[in-house]
Every structure is written in C-alpha cells, then in structure tokens.
Coordinates of C-alpha atoms (C1' of nucleotides) in Angstrom, one line a residue:
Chain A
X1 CA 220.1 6.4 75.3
X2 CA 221.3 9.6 77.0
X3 CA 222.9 8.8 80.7
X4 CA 219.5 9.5 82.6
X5 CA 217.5 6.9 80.0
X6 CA 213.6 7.7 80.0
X7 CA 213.4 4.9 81.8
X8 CA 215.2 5.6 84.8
X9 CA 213.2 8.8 84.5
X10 CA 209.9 6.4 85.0
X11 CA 211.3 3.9 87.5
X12 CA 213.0 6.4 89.8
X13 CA 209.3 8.6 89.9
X14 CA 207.6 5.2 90.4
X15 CA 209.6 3.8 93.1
X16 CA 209.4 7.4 95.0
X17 CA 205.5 6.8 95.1
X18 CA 205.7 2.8 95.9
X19 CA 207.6 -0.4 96.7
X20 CA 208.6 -2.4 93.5
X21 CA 210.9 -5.0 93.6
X22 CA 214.1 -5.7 91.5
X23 CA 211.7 -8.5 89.4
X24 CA 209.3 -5.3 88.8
X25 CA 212.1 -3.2 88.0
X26 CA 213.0 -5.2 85.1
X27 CA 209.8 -5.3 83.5
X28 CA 209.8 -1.5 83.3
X29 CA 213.4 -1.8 81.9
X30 CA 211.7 -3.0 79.2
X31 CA 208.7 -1.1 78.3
X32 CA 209.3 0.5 75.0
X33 CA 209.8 4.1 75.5
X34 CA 210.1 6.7 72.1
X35 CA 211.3 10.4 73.2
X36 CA 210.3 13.3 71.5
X37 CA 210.4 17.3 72.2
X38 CA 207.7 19.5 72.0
X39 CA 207.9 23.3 71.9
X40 CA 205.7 25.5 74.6
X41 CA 202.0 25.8 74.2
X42 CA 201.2 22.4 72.5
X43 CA 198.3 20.2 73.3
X44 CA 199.1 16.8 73.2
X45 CA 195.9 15.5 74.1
X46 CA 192.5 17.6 73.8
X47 CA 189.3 17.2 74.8
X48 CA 187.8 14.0 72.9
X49 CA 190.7 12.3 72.3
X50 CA 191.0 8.5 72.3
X51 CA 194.2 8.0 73.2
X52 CA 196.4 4.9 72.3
X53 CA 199.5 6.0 74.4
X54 CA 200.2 7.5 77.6
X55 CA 203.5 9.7 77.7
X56 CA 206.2 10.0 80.5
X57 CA 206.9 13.7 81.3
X58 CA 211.3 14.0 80.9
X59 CA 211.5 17.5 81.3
X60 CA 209.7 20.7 81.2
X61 CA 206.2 21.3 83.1
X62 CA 203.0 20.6 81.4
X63 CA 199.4 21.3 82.5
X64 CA 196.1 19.6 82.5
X65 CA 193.3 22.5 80.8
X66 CA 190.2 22.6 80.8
X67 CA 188.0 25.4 78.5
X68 CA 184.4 26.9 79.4
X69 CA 181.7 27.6 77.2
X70 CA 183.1 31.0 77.0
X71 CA 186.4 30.4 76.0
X72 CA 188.0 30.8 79.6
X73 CA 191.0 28.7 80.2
X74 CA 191.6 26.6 84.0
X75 CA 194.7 25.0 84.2
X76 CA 193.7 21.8 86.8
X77 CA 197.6 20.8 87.4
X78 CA 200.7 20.6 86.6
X79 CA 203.3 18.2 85.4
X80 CA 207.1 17.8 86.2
X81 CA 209.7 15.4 85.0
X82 CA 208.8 11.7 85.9
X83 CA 204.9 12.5 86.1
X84 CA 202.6 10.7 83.9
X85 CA 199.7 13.1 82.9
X86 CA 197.6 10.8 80.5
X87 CA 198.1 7.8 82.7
X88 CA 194.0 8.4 83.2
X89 CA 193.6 7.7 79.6
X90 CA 194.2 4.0 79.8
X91 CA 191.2 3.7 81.2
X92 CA 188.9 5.9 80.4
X93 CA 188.9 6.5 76.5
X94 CA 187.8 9.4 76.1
X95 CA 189.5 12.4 77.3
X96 CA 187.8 14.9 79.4
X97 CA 190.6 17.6 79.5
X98 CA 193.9 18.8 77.5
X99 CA 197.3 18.3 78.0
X100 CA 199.2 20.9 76.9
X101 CA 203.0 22.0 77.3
X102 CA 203.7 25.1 79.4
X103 CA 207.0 25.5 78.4
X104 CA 209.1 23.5 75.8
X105 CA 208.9 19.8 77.2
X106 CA 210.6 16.2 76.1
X107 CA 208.0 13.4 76.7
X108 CA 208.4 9.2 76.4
X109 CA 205.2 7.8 74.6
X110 CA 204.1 4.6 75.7
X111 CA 201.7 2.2 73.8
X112 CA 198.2 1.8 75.7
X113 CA 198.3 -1.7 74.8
X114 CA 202.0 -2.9 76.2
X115 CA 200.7 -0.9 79.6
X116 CA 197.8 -2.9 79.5
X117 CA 199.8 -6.3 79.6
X118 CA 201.8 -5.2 82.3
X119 CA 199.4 -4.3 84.6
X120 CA 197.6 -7.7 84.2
X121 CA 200.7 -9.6 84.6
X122 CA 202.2 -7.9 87.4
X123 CA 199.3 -6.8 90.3
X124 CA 202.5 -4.7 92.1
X125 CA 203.3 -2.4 89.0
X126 CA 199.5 -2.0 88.0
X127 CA 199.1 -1.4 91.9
X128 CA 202.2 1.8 91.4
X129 CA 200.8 3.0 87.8
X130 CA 197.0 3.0 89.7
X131 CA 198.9 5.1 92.7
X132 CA 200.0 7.3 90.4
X133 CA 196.6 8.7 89.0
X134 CA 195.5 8.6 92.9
X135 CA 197.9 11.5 93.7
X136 CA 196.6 13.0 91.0
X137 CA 193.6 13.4 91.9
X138 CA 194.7 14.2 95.9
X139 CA 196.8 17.1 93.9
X140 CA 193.1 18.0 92.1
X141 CA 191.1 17.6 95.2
X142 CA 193.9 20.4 97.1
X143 CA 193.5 22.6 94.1
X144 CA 190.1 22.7 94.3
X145 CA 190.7 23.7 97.9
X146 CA 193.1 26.0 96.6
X147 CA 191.0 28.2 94.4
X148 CA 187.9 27.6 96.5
X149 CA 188.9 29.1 99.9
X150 CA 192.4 31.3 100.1
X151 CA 192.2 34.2 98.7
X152 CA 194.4 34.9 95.7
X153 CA 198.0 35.6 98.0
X154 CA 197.9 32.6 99.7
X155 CA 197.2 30.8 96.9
X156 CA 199.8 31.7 94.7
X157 CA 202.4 31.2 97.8
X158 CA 200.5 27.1 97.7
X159 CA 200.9 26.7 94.0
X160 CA 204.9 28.1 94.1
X161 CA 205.4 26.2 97.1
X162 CA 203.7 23.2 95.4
X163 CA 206.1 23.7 91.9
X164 CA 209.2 23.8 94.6
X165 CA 208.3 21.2 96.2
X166 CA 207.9 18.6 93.6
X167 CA 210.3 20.1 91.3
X168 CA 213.1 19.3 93.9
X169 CA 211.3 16.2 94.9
X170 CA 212.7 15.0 91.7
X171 CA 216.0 16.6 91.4
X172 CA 215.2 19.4 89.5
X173 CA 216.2 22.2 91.8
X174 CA 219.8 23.5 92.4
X175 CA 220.7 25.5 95.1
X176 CA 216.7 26.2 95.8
X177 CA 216.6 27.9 92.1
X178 CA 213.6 26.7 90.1
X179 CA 214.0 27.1 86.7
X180 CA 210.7 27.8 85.7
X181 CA 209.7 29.6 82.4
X182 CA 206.0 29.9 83.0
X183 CA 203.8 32.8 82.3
X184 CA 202.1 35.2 84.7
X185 CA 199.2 34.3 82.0
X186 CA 199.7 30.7 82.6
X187 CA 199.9 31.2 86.2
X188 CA 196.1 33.0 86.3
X189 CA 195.1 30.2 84.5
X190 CA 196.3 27.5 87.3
X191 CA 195.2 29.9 90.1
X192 CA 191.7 31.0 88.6
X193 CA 193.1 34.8 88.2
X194 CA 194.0 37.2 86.1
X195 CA 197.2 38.3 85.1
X196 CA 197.6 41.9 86.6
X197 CA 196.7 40.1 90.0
X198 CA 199.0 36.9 89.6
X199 CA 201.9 39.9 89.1
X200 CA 200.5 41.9 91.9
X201 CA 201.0 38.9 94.3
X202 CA 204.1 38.0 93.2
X203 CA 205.2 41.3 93.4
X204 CA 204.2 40.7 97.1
X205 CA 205.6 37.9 98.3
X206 CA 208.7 39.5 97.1
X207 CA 208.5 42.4 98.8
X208 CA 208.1 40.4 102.0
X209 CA 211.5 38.8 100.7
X210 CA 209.8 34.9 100.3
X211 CA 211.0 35.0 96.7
X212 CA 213.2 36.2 94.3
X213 CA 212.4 36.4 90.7
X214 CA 215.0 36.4 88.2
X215 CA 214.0 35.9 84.3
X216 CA 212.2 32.4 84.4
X217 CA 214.1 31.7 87.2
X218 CA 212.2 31.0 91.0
X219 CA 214.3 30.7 94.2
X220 CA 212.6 30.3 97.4
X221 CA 214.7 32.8 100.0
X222 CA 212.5 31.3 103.1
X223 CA 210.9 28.1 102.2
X224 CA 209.3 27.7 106.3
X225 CA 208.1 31.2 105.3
X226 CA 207.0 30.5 102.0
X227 CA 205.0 27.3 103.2
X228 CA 203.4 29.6 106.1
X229 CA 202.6 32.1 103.8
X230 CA 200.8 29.4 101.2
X231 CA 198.9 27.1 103.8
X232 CA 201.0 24.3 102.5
X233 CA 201.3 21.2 103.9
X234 CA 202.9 18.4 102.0
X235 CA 200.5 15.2 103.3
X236 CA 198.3 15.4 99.6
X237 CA 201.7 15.0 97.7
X238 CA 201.7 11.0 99.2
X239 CA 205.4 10.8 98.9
X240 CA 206.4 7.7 100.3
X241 CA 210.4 7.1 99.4
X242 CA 211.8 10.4 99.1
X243 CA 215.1 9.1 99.0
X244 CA 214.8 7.5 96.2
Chain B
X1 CA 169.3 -8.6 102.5
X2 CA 167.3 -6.0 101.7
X3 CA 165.4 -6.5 97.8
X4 CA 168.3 -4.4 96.9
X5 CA 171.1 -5.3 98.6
X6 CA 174.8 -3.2 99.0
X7 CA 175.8 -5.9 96.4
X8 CA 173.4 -5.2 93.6
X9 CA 174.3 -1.3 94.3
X10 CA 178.1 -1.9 94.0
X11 CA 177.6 -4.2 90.9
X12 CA 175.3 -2.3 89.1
X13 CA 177.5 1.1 89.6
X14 CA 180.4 -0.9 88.2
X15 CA 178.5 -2.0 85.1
X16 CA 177.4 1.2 84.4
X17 CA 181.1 2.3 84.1
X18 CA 182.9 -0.7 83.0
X19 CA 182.7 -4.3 81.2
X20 CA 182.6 -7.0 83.0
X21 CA 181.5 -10.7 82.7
X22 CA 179.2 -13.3 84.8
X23 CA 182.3 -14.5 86.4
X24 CA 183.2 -11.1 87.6
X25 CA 179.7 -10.3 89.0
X26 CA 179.9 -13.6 90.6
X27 CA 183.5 -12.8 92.2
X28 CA 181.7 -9.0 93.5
X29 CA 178.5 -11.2 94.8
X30 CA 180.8 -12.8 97.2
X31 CA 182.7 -9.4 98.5
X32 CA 181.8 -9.3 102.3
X33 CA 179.6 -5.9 102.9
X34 CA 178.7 -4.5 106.3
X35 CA 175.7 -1.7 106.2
X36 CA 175.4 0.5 108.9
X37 CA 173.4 3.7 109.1
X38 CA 175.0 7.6 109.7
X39 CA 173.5 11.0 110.5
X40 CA 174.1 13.9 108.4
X41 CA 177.8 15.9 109.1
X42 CA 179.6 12.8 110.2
X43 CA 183.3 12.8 109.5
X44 CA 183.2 8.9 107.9
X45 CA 187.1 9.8 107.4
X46 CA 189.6 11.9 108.4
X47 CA 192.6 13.6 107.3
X48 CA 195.8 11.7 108.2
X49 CA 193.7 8.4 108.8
X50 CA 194.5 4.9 107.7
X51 CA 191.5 3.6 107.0
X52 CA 191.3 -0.6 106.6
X53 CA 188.4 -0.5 104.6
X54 CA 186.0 1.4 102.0
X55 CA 182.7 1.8 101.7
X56 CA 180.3 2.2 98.8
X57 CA 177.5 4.4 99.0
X58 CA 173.8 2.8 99.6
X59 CA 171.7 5.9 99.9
X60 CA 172.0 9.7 100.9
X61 CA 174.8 11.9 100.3
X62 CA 178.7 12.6 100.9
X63 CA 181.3 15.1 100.4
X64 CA 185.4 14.7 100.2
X65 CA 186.1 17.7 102.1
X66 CA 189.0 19.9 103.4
X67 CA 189.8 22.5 105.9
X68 CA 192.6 25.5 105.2
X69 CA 194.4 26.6 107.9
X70 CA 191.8 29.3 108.7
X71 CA 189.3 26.9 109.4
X72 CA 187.3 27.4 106.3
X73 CA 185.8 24.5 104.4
X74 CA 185.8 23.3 101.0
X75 CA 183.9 19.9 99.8
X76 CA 185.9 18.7 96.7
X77 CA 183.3 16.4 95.7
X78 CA 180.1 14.9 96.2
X79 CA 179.1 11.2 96.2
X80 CA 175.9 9.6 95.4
X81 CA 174.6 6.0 95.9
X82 CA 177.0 3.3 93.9
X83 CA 180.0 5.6 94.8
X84 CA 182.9 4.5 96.6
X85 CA 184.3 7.9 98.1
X86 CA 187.6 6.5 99.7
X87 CA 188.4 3.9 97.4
X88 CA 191.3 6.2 96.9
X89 CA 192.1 5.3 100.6
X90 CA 192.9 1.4 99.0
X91 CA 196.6 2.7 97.7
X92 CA 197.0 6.2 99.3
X93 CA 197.7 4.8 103.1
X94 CA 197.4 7.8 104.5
X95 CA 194.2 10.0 103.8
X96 CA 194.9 13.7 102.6
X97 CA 190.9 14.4 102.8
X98 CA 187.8 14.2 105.2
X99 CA 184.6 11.8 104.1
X100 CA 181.4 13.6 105.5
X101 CA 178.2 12.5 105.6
X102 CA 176.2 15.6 104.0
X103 CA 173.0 14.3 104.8
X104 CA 171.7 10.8 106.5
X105 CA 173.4 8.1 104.2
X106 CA 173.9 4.4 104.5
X107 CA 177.0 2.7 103.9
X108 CA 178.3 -0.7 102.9
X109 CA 181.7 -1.3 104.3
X110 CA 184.5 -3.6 102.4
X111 CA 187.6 -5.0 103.7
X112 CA 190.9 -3.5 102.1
X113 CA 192.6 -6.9 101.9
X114 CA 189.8 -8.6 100.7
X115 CA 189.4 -5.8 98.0
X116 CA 193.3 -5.9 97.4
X117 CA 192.7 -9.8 97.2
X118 CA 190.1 -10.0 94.3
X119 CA 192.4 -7.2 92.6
X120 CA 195.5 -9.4 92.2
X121 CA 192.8 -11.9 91.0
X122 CA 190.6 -10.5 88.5
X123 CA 192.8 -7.8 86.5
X124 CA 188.5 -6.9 85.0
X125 CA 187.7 -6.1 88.6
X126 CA 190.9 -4.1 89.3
X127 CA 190.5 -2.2 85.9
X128 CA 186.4 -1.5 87.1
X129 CA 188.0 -0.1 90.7
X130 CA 190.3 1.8 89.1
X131 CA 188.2 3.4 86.6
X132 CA 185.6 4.2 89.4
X133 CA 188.8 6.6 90.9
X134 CA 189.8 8.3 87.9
X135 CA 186.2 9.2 87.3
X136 CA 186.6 10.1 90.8
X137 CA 190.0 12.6 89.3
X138 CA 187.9 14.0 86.2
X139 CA 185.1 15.1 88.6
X140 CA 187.9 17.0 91.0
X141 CA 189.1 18.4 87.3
X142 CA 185.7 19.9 86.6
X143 CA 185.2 21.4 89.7
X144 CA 188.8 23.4 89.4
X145 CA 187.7 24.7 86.1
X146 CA 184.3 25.6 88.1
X147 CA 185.4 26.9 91.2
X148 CA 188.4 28.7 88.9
X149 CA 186.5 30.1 86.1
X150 CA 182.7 30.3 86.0
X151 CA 180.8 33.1 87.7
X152 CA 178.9 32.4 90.6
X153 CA 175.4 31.8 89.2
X154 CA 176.8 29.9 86.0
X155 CA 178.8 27.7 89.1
X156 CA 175.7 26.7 90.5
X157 CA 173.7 25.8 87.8
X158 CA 176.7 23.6 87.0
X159 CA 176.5 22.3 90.4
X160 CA 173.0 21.2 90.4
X161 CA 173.6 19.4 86.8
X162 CA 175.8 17.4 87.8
X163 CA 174.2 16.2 91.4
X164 CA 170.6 15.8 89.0
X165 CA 172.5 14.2 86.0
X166 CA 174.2 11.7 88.7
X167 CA 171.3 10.8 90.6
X168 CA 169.2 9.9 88.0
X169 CA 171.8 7.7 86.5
X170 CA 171.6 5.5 89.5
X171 CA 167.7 6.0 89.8
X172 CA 167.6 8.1 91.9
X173 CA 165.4 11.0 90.6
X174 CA 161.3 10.4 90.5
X175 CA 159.6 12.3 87.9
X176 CA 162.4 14.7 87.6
X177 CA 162.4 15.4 91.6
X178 CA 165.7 15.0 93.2
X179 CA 165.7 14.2 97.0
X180 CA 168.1 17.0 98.4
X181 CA 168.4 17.4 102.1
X182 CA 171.3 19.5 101.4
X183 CA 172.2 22.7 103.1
X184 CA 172.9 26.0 101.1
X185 CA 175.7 26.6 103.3
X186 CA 177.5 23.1 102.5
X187 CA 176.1 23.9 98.1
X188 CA 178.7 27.0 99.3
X189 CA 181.6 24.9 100.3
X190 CA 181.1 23.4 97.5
X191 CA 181.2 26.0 95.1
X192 CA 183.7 28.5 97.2
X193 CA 181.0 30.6 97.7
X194 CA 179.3 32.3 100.5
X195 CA 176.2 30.9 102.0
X196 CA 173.8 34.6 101.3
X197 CA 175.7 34.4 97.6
X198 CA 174.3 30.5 97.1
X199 CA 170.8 31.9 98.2
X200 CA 170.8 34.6 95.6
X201 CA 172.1 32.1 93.2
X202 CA 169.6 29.8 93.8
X203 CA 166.4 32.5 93.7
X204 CA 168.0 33.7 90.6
X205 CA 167.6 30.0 88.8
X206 CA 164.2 30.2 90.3
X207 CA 163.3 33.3 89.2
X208 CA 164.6 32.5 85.4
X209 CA 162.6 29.5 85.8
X210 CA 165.2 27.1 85.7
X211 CA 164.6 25.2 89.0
X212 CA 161.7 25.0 91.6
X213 CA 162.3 23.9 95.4
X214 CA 160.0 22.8 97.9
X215 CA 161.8 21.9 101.0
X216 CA 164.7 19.4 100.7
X217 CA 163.7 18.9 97.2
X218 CA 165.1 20.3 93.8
X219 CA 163.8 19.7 90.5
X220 CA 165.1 21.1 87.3
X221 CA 162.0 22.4 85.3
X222 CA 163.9 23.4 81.9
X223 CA 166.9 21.0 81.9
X224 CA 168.0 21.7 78.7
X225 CA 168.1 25.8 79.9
X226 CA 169.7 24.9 83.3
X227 CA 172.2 22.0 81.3
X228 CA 173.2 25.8 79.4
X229 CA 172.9 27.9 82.0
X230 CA 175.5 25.8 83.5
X231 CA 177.8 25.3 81.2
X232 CA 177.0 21.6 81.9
X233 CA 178.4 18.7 79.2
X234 CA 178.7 15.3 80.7
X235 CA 181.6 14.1 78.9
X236 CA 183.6 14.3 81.9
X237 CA 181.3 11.7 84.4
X238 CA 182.7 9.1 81.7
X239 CA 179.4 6.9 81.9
X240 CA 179.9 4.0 79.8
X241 CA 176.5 1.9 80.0
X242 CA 174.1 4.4 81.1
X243 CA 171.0 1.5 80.5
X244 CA 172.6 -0.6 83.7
Chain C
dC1 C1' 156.3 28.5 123.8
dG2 C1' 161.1 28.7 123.3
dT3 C1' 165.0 27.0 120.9
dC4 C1' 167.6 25.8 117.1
dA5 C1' 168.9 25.3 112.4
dC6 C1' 168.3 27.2 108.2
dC7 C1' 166.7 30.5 104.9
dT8 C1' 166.1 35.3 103.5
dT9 C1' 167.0 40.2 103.0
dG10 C1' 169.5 44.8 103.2
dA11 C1' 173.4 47.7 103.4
dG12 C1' 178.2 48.6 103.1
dT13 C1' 182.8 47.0 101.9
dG14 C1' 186.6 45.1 99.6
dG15 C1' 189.2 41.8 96.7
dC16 C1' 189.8 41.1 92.2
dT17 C1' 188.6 42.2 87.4
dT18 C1' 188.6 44.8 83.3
dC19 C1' 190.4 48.3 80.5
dA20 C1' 194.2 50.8 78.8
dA21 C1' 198.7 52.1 78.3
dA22 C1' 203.6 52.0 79.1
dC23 C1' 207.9 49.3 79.6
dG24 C1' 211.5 45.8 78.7
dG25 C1' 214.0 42.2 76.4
dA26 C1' 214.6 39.0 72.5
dG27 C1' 214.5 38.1 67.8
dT28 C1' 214.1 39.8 62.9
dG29 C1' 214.8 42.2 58.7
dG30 C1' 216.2 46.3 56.1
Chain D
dC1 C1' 223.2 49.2 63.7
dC2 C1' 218.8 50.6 64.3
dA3 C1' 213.9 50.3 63.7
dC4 C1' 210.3 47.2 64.3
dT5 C1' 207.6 43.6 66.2
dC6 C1' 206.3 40.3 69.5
dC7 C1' 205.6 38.7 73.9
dG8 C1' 205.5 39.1 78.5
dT9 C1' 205.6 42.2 82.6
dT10 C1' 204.3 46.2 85.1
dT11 C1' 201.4 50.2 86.5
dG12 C1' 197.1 53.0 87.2
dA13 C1' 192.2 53.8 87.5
dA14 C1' 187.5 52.6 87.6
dG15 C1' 184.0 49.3 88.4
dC16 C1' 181.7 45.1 89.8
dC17 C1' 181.1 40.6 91.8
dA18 C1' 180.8 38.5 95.8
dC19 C1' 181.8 39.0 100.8
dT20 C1' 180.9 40.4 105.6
dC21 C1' 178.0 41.9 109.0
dA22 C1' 173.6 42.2 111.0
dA23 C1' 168.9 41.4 111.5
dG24 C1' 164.5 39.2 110.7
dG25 C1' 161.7 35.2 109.1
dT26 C1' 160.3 30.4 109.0
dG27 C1' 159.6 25.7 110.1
dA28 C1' 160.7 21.6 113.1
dC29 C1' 161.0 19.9 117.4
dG30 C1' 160.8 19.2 122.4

DNA sequence: CGTCACCTTGAGTGGCTTCAAACGGAGTGG
DNA sequence: CCACTCCGTTTGAAGCCACTCAAGGTGACG
C-alpha cells in the first residue's frame, strides 16, 4: 500500500461529495481494491460491455466517448483522481459509452458484486456512491450546455476552468499549475471542435494573458478572469465538503 | 383516481426499467402522490432551488433546461410521461438545472422523505430509482455526442427518434402519430440550433419523406429511414422490459 | 378585425471546418 | 552523432454550414 492507499483515494472523494460517518468509513476501508496502470489511449470499457467491476480513477484523466455512425469521436466528460467513471455500470448492464484513458492513468477495480452488498447493507454509502453518478450527470447536463450555446472561446475557457477546478478540488494542482498532458485532438473531441480551432482558442486566451501553456503543463494566470471568460460557475460541480 | 392513476404510471415506468417483485409494487402503491395540472413554459424548478419533493410525469412534456450567461437557452433533456425529471433533486440539495413545462403536462408530486424512507427500506426500490437517474445520465451522454458531433439535419432526425421511440414505449403513440405540441424554437434549444435552421431541418425530413406533420402532430412515415437518417440506436435509453 | 404566437422564406454574414503544409520535440536505429 | 520517424502543434487559405436580420404568412383567439 503506497502512503495515499486507493482507498483513501475513494473515501476522501466520497466524503467531499457527502456525510459518511466513521462506521461508514470502515466499511470502505475494507472494500477490496486491485491497482493497475494503464498507458494513454486505452478503453477500458466500450460500448456493449457488461461490466462486473467499477474502477476508482488514482491518477491521470480519463474520458467518457461516444462514436457516431460516421466514425466521429465526442468525448461526454472527464475523469480526475477519486472519480468513479463506470460507477453507472452497476446498474445498468450494458454500457452505452467508452471509457477510455486520455493520458497514462492508474485505476482501483472494484467487484460489481462486493458494491452491491454494500449498498444494501449500508442506505448512507449507497446514498454517497448514488450522489456520485448524480454529479455526473449535472457535469453532462452543463456540457451539453456547453457545446449547445457558447461559441467555441467561451467554451474552451468552461472546460479549462472546469479541469482546474476539479483537478485542485482534489489536490492535484500546485501552485495553480495543472499538469495536464492532453491533446489539442482530445480537446476537440470534449468541446465538439476541431483541432486547428481548439489551438486557435487557446492561442487566445493566452494572448489575453488567462493562461499560460508550457509542454503539458496548464496554469491559470487569472482564474476570476478565466471563469469570466468561460461562463463558469461552480453550482453543477455539487461540492459539499471542500475541505475535506 | 383516475382508471389510470399517477401510481400505475410510476409503477409501470419502473417495471419497464427494472425487476421488482409484488411486494415492491405493493410498497410504490402506497407512495403518497399529489396531481396537479401546469401550462406550457412553466419553470416546475429552478436553478439554486431546494426542492422537498419530485414529481413523476403523468402526461405532456418537459425539458431540464439551462441559461448561459448571455441569456441563451439550452434544454438538456426531455421527459415523457413515467419520467421523474428531478429525481436527481432527491441527493443533489441544491438544483444546478431548470424543470420546464414544454407543453401542458400533469404531474404527480412525492415527498422527498417519504421517498428517502422507502429507499432505506427496500434496497429493489432504491436500485429501480437510481437506475431511472442514470438512464436519466446516458440520455445527457447522447445528446453531447449530438449536440457535439452530428450535423444539423442528422441532429434532428436523432432528436425526433428518440422523443417517438420514448413515447411509444410508454403508449403514448397512436397508429404511429405522436402528440407534439412542441415549438420549433424550444426543438432548437434542444439541439443548439437556431429556430429558421430547425425549420429547414424539419422540411428537409419532409421533403425526403421521412416525417409528415399536421399541426402539433409528428409522425415518422419511414422509421427505419429516419432511425438511419438519425444516426438513432437505442442502446443508450437502457429499456429493460419493453412489454410492461 | 386586430393581435399574438408561431411558422416560413430570402439574403447576407461569419464562425468554424477542411485541406494542406510546415514546424518542433522525443524517441529510434544505423 | 545524425538522419529518420512519429506525434502533436501551428499557420494559411478556401469554403460551407448555420446564424442573424428582416419581412411576410398563417392560424387561433378575443
């Protein structure tokens, strides 16, 4: 078990979105948890699947994808550490969409089955795993926002301030530096877009000094700025303990 | 009690996307469930609300909607009768999204404590609720891919699929005819489109022979062609028991 | 008969796409 | 050590999809 146990990775992400109590806290201590690393560009899950775990993200950002008849890829979100994309899968079998690593990405695997028992014995964890897929979807419904109605600057400044946002939300930002290694292809794909645009805006907003860009490397220079610029307003993220 | 009551809506929507047992259907019989009548374009809910209870769908049509900071609208998603549009609202507290009324609808309202209540109780129930919201999450999935990646006219043929394919799983469609009092400029919000670009969209499917519309009503008179012109599989609306 | 809400049509514009090519850094093999 | 490749970023130019603006048409309703 490294210091930061998958785990903690779980119960710290869970108690930021609910109120669990010490007995609830030792439950999750004990849910089985096997680790593995992935390289960038995998899919986990795809379209079909029936599932018989749900995974823990630990690090690295994944996406949920979706492909059209004509081979078009739509990213519908994203994952950071302590997210639990598949969580949907425990219920509903089949899988309407991929998961896929953006960049390289160490996950937790959980059996379907031990989540199962869980939820049924204690109502307050199923209550926090059920939150969970809820601010997923909120996240979806403001995406679909996102790529319906602002137009393509404004939307990347949302998504970026989004990434921030939850990224640091979970300790993952260091002096407001996001190490983030993901495509401008990748980006497109999130933000309905293609590539030469994605780099035109970001070429943009860093000419109006919001961001700086070095290698994968993201750093807000004016976050109120930023937020203006993207139409972002944190209420769809449903943090509740952000102390935790 | 009307010779279908709110109950036998709410039960049979829940059959048709979960297994449950007599007991269970006996437990929902019991759920308290006030009816009361809107107009169309009635904000049900509002962002930043706290709503104490949910409703289910009887009859007419909603939207989850949103508003940028420019004042422009987006629906997320639609709801038909046997939905339960803020059911979300149960474990998010504080509501990130609108419920409007896109046409005259009836609603049965349900207490969030007695709902929280029969939750702790019957872990079937629970399971049923939450799989209604993560249906709820793969419908917001599609419609990023939608809004993200198909062209306008594929968009709306994808659009009407999915309000036709819903409807008449709840039996709602007579003789292929769906009952549509909806507006082209609300079909827009929905689709991030402008309302002159929904009305060429929709004389196109015309034209092609896809669709036919007299008034408020649509019917699809080649589904198969519209199911392709839209791009349309129904994996992702998860129906489980489509006989209920 | 006037009003209102919605649908329809035309013309001009622009945001974003596509196509194509050049550039830069990281890794690889001769 | 240098060529070579690969992947991702950057830039330019041309074109189209969908938007905006504006006006006219239609049906419902008081």
């Amino acid at each position: 078990m490294s210091p930061t146990s998958s785990s903690d990775v779980l119960i710290r992400k869970l108690q930021s979105i609910s109120d669990l109590r010490e007995g609830d806290i030792d439950v999750l201590k004990d849910i089985q948890i096997q680790e593995k690393d992935f390289l960038a560009n995998y899919d986990l899950v795809r379209e079909g699947d029936r599932p018989v775990n749900s995974f823990v993200v630990l690090d690295g950002l994944l996406g949920s994808t979706k492909l059209t008849g004509d081979g078009k890829r739509q990213i519908t979100s994203f994952f950071v550490a302590g997210d639990i994309p598949d969580l949907h899968g425990l219920h509903l079998s089949v899988m309407d969409c991929n998961f896929t690593t953006l960049t390289a990405a160490r996950l937790g695997f959980m059996r379907h089955d031990a989540l199962r028992a869980i939820c049924e014995q204690h109502p307050r964890i199923a209550t926090a795993f059920w939150r969970s897929t809820l601010i997923d979807a909120a996240i979806y419904r403001e995406w679909v926002t996102n790529v319906g109605r602002r137009e393509a600057y404004t939307r990347m400044a949302h998504i970026l301030c989004e990434l921030i946002f939850r990224l640091r939300s979970v300790g993952r930002i260091q002096d407001h530096v996001a190490d983030l290694p993901i495509t401008q292809a990748a980006l497109g794909d999130a933000l309905g877009l293609s590539t030469v645009h994605v780099n035109r805006m970001l070429q943009e907003l860093r000419r109006r000094g919001l961001i700086a860009t070095t290698g994968p490397r993201v750093q807000a220079l004016d976050w109120p700025g930023l937020t203006r610029a993207g139409d972002f307003e944190t209420t769809y993220l449903h943090q509740r303990n952000p102390a935790a």
